[in-house]
mmCIF file of C-alpha atoms in Angstrom:
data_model
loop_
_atom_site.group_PDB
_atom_site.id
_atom_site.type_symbol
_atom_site.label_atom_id
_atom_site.label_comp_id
_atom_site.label_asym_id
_atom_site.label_seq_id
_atom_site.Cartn_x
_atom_site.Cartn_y
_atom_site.Cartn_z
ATOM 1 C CA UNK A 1 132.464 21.974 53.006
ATOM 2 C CA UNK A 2 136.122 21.778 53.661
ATOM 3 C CA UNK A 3 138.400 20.764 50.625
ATOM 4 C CA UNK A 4 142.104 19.211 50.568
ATOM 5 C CA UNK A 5 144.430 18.531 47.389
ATOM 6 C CA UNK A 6 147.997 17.735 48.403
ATOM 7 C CA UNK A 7 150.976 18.644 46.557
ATOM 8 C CA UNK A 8 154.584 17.283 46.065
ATOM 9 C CA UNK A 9 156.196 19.620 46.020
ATOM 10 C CA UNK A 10 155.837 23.855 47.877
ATOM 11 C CA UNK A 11 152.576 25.254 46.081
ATOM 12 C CA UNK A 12 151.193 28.798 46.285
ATOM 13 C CA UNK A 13 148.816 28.577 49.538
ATOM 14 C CA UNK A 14 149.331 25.323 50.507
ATOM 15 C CA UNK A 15 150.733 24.074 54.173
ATOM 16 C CA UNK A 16 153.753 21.934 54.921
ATOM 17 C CA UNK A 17 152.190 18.331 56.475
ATOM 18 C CA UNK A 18 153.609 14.996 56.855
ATOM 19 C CA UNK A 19 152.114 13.596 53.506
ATOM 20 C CA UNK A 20 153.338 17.072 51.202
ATOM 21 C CA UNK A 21 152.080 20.542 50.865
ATOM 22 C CA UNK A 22 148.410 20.966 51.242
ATOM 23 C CA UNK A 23 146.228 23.186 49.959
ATOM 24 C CA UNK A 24 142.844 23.435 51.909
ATOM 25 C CA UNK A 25 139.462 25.766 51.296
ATOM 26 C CA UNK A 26 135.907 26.139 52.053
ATOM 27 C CA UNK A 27 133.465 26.085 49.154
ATOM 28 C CA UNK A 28 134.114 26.198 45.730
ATOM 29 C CA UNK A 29 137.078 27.980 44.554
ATOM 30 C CA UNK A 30 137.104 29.305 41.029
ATOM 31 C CA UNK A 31 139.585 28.410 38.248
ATOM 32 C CA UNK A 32 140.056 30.642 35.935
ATOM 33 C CA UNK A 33 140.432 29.998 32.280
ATOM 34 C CA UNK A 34 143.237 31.213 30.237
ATOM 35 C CA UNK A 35 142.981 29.757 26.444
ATOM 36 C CA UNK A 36 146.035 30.740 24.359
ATOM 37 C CA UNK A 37 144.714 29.126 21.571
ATOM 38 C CA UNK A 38 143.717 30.718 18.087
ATOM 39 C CA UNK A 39 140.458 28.435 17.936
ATOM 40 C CA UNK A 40 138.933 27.798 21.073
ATOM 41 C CA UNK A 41 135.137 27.912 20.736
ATOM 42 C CA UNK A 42 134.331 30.699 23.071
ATOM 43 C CA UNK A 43 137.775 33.033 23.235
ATOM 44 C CA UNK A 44 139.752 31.780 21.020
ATOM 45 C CA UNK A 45 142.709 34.071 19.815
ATOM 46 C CA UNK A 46 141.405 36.476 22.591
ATOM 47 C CA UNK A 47 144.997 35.917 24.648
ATOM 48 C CA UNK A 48 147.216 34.933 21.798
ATOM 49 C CA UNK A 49 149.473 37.738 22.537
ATOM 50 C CA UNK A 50 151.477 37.367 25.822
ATOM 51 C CA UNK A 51 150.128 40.418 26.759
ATOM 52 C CA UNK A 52 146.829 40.224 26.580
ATOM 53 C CA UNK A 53 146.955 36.598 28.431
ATOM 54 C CA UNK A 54 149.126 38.470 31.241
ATOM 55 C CA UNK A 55 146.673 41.118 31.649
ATOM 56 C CA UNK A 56 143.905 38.655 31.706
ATOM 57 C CA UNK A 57 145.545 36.780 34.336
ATOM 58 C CA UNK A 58 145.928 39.674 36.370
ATOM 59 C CA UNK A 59 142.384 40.618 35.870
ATOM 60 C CA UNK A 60 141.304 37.596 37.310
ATOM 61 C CA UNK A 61 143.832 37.422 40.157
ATOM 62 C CA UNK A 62 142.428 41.115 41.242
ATOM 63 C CA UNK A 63 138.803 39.589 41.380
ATOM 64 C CA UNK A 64 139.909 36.664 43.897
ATOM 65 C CA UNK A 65 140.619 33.558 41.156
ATOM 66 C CA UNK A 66 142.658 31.428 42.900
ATOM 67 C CA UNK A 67 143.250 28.919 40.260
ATOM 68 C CA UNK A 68 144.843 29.455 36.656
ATOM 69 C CA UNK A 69 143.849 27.180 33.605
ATOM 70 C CA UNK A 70 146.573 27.785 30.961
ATOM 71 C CA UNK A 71 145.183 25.945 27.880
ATOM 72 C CA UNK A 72 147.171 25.900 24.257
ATOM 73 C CA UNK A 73 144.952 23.030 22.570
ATOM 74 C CA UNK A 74 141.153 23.574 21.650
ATOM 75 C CA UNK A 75 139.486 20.866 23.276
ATOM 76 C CA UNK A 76 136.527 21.666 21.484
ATOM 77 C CA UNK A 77 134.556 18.957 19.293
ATOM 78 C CA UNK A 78 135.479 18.553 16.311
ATOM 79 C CA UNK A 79 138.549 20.007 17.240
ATOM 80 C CA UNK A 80 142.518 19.341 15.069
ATOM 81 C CA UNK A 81 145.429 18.263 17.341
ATOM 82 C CA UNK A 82 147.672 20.568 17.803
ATOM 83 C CA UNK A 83 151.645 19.196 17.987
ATOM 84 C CA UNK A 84 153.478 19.168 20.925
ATOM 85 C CA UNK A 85 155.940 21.905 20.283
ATOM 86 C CA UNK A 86 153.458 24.173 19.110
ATOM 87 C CA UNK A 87 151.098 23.372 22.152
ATOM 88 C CA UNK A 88 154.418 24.293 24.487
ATOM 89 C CA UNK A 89 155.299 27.691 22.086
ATOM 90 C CA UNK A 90 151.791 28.899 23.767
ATOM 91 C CA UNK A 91 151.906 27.909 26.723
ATOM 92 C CA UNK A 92 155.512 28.339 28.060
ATOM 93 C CA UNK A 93 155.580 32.195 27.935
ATOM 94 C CA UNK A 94 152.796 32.842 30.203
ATOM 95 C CA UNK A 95 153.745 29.986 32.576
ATOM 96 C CA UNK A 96 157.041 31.665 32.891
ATOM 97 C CA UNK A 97 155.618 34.665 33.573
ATOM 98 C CA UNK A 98 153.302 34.104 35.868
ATOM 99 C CA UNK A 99 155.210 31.105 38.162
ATOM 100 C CA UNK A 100 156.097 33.907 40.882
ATOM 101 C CA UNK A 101 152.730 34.571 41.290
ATOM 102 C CA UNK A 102 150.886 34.010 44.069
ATOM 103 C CA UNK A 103 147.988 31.592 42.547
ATOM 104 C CA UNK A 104 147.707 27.896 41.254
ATOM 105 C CA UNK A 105 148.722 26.952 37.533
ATOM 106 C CA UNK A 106 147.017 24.516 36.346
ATOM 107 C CA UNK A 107 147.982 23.171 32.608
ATOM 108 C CA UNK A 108 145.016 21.920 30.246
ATOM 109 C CA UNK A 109 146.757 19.048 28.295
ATOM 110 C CA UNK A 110 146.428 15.492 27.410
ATOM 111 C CA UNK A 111 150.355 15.179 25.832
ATOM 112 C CA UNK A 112 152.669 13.751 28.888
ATOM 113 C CA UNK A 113 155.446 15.881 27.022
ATOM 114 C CA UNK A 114 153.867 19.441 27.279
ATOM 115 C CA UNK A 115 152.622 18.231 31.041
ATOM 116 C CA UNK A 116 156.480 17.497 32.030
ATOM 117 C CA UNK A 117 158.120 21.113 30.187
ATOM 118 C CA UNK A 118 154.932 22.880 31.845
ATOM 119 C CA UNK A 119 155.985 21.152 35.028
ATOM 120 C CA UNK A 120 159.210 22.098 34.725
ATOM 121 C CA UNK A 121 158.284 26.197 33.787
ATOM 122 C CA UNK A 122 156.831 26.416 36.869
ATOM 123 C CA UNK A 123 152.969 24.886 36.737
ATOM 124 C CA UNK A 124 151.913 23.195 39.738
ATOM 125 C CA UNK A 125 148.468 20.936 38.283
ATOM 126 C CA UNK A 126 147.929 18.960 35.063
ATOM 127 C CA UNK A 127 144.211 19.319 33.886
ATOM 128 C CA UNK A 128 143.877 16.323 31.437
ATOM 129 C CA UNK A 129 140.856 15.718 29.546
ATOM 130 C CA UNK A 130 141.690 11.956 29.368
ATOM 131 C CA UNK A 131 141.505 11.357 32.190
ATOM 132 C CA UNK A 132 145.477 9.682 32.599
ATOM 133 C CA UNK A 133 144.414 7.162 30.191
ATOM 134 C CA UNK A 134 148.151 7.389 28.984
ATOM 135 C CA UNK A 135 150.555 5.947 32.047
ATOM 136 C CA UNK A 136 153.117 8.389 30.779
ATOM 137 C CA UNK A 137 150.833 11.034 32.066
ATOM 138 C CA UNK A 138 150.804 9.671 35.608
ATOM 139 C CA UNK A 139 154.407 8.790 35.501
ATOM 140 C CA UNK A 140 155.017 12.636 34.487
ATOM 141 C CA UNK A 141 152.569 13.751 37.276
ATOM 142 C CA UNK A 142 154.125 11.208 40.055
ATOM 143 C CA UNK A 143 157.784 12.481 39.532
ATOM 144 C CA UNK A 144 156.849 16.261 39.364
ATOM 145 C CA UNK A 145 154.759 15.695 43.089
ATOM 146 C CA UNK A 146 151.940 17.385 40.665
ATOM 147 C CA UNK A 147 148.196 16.691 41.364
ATOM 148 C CA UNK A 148 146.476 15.785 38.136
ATOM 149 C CA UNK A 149 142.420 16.525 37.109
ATOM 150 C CA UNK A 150 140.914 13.296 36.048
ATOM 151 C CA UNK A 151 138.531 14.074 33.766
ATOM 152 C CA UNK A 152 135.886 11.641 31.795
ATOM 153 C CA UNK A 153 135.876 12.031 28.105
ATOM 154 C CA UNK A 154 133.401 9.112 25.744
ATOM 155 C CA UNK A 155 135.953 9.117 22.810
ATOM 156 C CA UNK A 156 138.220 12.040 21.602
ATOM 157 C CA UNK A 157 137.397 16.017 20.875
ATOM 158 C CA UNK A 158 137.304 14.734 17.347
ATOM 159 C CA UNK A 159 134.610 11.818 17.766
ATOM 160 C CA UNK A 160 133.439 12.546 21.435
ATOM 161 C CA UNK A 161 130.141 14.185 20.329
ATOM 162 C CA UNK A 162 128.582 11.852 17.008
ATOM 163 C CA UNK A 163 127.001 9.528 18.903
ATOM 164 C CA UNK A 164 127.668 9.387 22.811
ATOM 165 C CA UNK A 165 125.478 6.208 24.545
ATOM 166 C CA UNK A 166 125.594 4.975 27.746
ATOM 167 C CA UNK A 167 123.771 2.403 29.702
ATOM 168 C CA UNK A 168 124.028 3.904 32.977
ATOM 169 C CA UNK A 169 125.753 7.767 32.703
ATOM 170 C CA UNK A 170 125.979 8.161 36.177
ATOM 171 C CA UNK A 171 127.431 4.732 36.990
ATOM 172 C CA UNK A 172 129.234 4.462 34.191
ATOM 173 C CA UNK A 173 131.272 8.121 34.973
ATOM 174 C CA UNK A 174 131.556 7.462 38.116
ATOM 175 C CA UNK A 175 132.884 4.296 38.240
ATOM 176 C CA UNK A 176 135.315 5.185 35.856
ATOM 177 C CA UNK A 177 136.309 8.387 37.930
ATOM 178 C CA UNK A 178 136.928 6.429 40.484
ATOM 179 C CA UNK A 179 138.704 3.884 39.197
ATOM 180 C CA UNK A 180 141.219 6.069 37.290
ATOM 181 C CA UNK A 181 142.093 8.052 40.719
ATOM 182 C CA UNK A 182 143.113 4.663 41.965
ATOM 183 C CA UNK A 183 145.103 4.311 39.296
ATOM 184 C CA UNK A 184 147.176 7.791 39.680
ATOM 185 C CA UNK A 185 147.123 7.518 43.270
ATOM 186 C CA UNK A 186 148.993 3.768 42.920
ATOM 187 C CA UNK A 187 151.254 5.456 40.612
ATOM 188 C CA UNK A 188 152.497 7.834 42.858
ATOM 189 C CA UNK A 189 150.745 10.764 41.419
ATOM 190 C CA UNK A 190 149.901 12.723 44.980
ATOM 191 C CA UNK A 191 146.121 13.478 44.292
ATOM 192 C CA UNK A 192 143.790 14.097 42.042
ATOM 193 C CA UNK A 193 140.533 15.931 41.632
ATOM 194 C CA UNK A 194 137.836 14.511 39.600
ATOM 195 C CA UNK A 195 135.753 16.101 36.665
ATOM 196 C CA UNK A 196 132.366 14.436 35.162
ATOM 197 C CA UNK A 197 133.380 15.739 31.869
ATOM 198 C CA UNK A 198 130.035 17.768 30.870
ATOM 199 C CA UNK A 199 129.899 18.283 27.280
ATOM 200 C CA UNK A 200 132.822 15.622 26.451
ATOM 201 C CA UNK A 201 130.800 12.710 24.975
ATOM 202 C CA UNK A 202 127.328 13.363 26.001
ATOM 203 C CA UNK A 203 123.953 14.182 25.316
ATOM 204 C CA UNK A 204 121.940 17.082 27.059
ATOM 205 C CA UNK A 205 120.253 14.509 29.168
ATOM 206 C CA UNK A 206 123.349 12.704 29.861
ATOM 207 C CA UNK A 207 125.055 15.886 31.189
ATOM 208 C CA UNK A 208 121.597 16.745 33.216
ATOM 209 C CA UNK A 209 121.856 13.488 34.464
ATOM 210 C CA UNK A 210 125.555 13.278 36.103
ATOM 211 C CA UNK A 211 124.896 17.040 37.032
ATOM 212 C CA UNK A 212 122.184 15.497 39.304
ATOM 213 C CA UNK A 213 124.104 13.206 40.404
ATOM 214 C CA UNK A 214 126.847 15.207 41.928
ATOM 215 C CA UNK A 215 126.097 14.478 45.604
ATOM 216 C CA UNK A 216 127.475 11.173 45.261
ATOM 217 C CA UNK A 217 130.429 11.968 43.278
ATOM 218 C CA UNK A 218 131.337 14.938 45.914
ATOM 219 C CA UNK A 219 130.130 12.903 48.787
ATOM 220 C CA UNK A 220 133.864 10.694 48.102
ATOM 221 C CA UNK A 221 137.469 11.377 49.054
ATOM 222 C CA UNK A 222 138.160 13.707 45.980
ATOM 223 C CA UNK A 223 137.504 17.034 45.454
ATOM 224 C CA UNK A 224 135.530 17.346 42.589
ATOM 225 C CA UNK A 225 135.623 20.064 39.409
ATOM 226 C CA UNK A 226 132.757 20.789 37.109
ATOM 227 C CA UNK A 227 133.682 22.911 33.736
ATOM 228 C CA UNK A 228 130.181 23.723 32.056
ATOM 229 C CA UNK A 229 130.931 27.445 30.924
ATOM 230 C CA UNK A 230 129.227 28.679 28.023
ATOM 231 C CA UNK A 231 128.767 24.933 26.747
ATOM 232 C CA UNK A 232 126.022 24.060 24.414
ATOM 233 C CA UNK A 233 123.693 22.320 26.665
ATOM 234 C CA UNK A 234 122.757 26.054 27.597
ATOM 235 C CA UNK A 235 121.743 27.072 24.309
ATOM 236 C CA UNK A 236 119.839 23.290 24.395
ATOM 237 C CA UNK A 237 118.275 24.316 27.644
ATOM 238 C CA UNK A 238 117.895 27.965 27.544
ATOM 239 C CA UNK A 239 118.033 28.811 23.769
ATOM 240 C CA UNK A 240 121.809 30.939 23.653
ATOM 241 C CA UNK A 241 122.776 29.993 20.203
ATOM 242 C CA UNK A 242 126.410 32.122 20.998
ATOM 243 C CA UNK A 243 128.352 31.252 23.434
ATOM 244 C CA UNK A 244 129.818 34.483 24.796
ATOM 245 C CA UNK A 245 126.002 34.604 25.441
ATOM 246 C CA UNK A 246 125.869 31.814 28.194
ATOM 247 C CA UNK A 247 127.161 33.312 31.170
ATOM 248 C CA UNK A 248 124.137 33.587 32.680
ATOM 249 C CA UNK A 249 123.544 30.060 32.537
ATOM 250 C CA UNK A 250 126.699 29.233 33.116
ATOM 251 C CA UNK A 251 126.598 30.817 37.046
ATOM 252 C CA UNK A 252 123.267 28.965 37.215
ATOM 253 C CA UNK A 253 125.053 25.152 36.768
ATOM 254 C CA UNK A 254 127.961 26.045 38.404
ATOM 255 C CA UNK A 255 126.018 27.470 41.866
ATOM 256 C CA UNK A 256 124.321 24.400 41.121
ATOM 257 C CA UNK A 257 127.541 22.578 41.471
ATOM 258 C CA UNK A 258 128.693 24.850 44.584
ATOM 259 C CA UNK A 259 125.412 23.383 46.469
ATOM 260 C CA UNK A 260 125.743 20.110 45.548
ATOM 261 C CA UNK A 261 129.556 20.066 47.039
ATOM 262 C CA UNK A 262 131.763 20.662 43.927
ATOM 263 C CA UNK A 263 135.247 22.070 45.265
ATOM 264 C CA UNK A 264 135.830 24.052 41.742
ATOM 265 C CA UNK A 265 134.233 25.446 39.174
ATOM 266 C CA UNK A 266 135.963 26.378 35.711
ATOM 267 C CA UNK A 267 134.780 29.348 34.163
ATOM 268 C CA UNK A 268 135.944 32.296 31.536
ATOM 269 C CA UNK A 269 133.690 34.783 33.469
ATOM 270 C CA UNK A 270 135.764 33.981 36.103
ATOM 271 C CA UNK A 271 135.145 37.302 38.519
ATOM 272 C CA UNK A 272 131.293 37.318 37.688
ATOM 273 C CA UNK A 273 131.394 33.595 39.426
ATOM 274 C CA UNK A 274 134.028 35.122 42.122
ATOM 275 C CA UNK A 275 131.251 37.263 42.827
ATOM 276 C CA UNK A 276 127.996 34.870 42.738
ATOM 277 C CA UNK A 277 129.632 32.396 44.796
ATOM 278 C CA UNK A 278 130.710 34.956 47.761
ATOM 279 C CA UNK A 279 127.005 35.952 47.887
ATOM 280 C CA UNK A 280 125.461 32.315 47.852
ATOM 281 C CA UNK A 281 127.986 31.390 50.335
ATOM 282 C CA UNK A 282 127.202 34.152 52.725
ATOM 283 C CA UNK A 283 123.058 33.315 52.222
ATOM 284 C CA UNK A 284 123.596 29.979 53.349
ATOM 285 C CA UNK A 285 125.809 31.102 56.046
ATOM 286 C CA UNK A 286 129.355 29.528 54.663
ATOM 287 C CA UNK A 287 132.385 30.468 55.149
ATOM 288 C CA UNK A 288 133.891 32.080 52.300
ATOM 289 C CA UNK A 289 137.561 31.807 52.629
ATOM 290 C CA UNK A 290 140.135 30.930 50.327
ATOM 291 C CA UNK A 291 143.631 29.822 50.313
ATOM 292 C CA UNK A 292 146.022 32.713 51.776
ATOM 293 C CA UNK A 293 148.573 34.628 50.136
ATOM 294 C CA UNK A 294 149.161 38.093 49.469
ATOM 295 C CA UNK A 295 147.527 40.175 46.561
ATOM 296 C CA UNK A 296 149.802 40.645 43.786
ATOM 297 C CA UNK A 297 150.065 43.097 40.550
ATOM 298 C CA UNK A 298 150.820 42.008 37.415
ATOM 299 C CA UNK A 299 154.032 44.626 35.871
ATOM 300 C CA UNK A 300 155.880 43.799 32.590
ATOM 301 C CA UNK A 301 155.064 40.213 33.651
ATOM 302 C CA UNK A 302 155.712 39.988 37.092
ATOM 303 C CA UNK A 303 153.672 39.626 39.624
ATOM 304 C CA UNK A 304 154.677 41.851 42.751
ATOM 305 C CA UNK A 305 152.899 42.140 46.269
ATOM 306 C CA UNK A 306 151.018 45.359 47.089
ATOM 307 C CA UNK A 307 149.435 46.500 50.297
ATOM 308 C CA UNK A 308 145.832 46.202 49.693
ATOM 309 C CA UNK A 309 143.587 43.696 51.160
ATOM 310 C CA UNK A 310 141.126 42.102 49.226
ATOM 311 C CA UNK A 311 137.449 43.087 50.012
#
């Protein structure tokens, strides 16, 4: 399956076309996740240092990530809100670094503020876990010609998880998937891709549920984005009480996800699902490309271009 997300603006990979800058692939392309928070719930403090987020970057770049999720709020439930400035202090440094690079950054915020400086650093894609509830968000995203992630959330990280209930999951996430795309797309925002929200606000069944589902969600006009990596419903399902533990699991929902026409999957194991996705394309006889550009190395936090082809 052939996916499209246009751009407002030039964006590593994508093509000049009458409506913007698109950027088009086959399968499910993997976005990589970069947490420079302290408490994240399965790497937190793991990239605090610029370094280590730089060289973790790079790591994934070598192993074929094509997308870049910079995050510098715990989403997690339960979770404190962080404040702006402090959110952008994180954040900001490795954007910087990494904006002549040849791969997508996305930004994981729900604060219009951080999404416009993040903008401005050099990000090209605002991940926002609700969903553009806030109009500021879409005006931010409209102006900047940035795509945004619509994502459904029941609640906030702090509430999202006492007591999620729904009377339909499916067309209750759905519907409001689709109704917030119109939304951004009427606001000028120049697309958006759409995320179920697993985890955020739901029960294990509710999350098997919509994961069932996916046909019909993939089967519309927007590319669509699951994030289920190392999330509890694996330890519900498969008994992983830590979640470093739940890679396994993890690939298993997100191939999952890659069959049942998901255009991205967001992962911290990010070259293991590289990896499991090449082979399941190639069994079912897909096509296995990704967006071009040259392969770059990461030195003193620049990336340059090198010679090598990637295998």
């Amino acid at each position: 399956m052939t996916h499209r997300l246009t751009f407002g603006r030039p964006a590593p990979g994508a093509q000049r076309t009458p409506r913007g800058w698109e950027w088009r692939w086959t399968g499910a392309a993997v976005m990589g996740i970069l947490n420079v928070t302290p408490d994240s719930f399965s790497d937190g403090g793991r990239h605090a240092a610029l370094q280590d987020a730089l060289a973790a970057a790079q790591a994934m770049r070598e192993a074929g990530v094509v997308i870049l999720d910079i995050g510098g709020e715990s989403t997690r439930p339960g979770a404190a809100p962080v404040p702006a400035h402090e959110e952008l202090d994180r954040v900001l440094p490795v954007i910087r670094a990494l904006r002549s690079a040849d791969v997508l950054l996305s930004v994981d915020t729900m604060k219009p503020e951080v999404a416009a400086e993040a903008l401005r650093a050099g990000a090209h894609l605002i991940n926002d876990v609700t969903g553009l509830r806030d109009p500021q968000m879409r005006r931010v995203c409209a102006e900047a010609g940035a795509p945004a992630c619509v994502m459904h959330m029941q609640g906030d990280p702090q509430t999202m998880q006492a007591a999620p209930h729904y009377a339909d999951v499916v067309a209750e996430v759905h519907g409001y998937l689709r109704a917030q795309a119109r939304e951004a797309l009427d606001a000028g925002v120049p697309d958006v891709l759409l995320d179920p929200g697993i985890g955020f606000g739901k029960t294990l069944e509710h999350n098997l549920s919509l994961l069932r589902a996916l046909p019909d969600l993939t089967a519309g006009p927007h590319p669509v984005l699951i994030g289920a990596s190392r999330k509890r419903l694996i330890d519900f399902m498969a008994s992983v009480p830590h979640a470093a533990d739940r890679d396994p699991g993890t690939l298993a929902l997100h191939l999952h996800a890659a069959r049942c026409g998901a255009a991205v999957v967001r992962a911290h194991a990010a070259a293991a699902h590289v990896q499991a996705l090449r082979v399941q394309a190639a069994l079912g006889g897909g096509d296995r490309t990704r967006p071009p550009g040259p392969r770059r190395t990461l030195d003193s936090g620049v990336m340059h271009h090198t010679d090598t082809e990637r295998a």
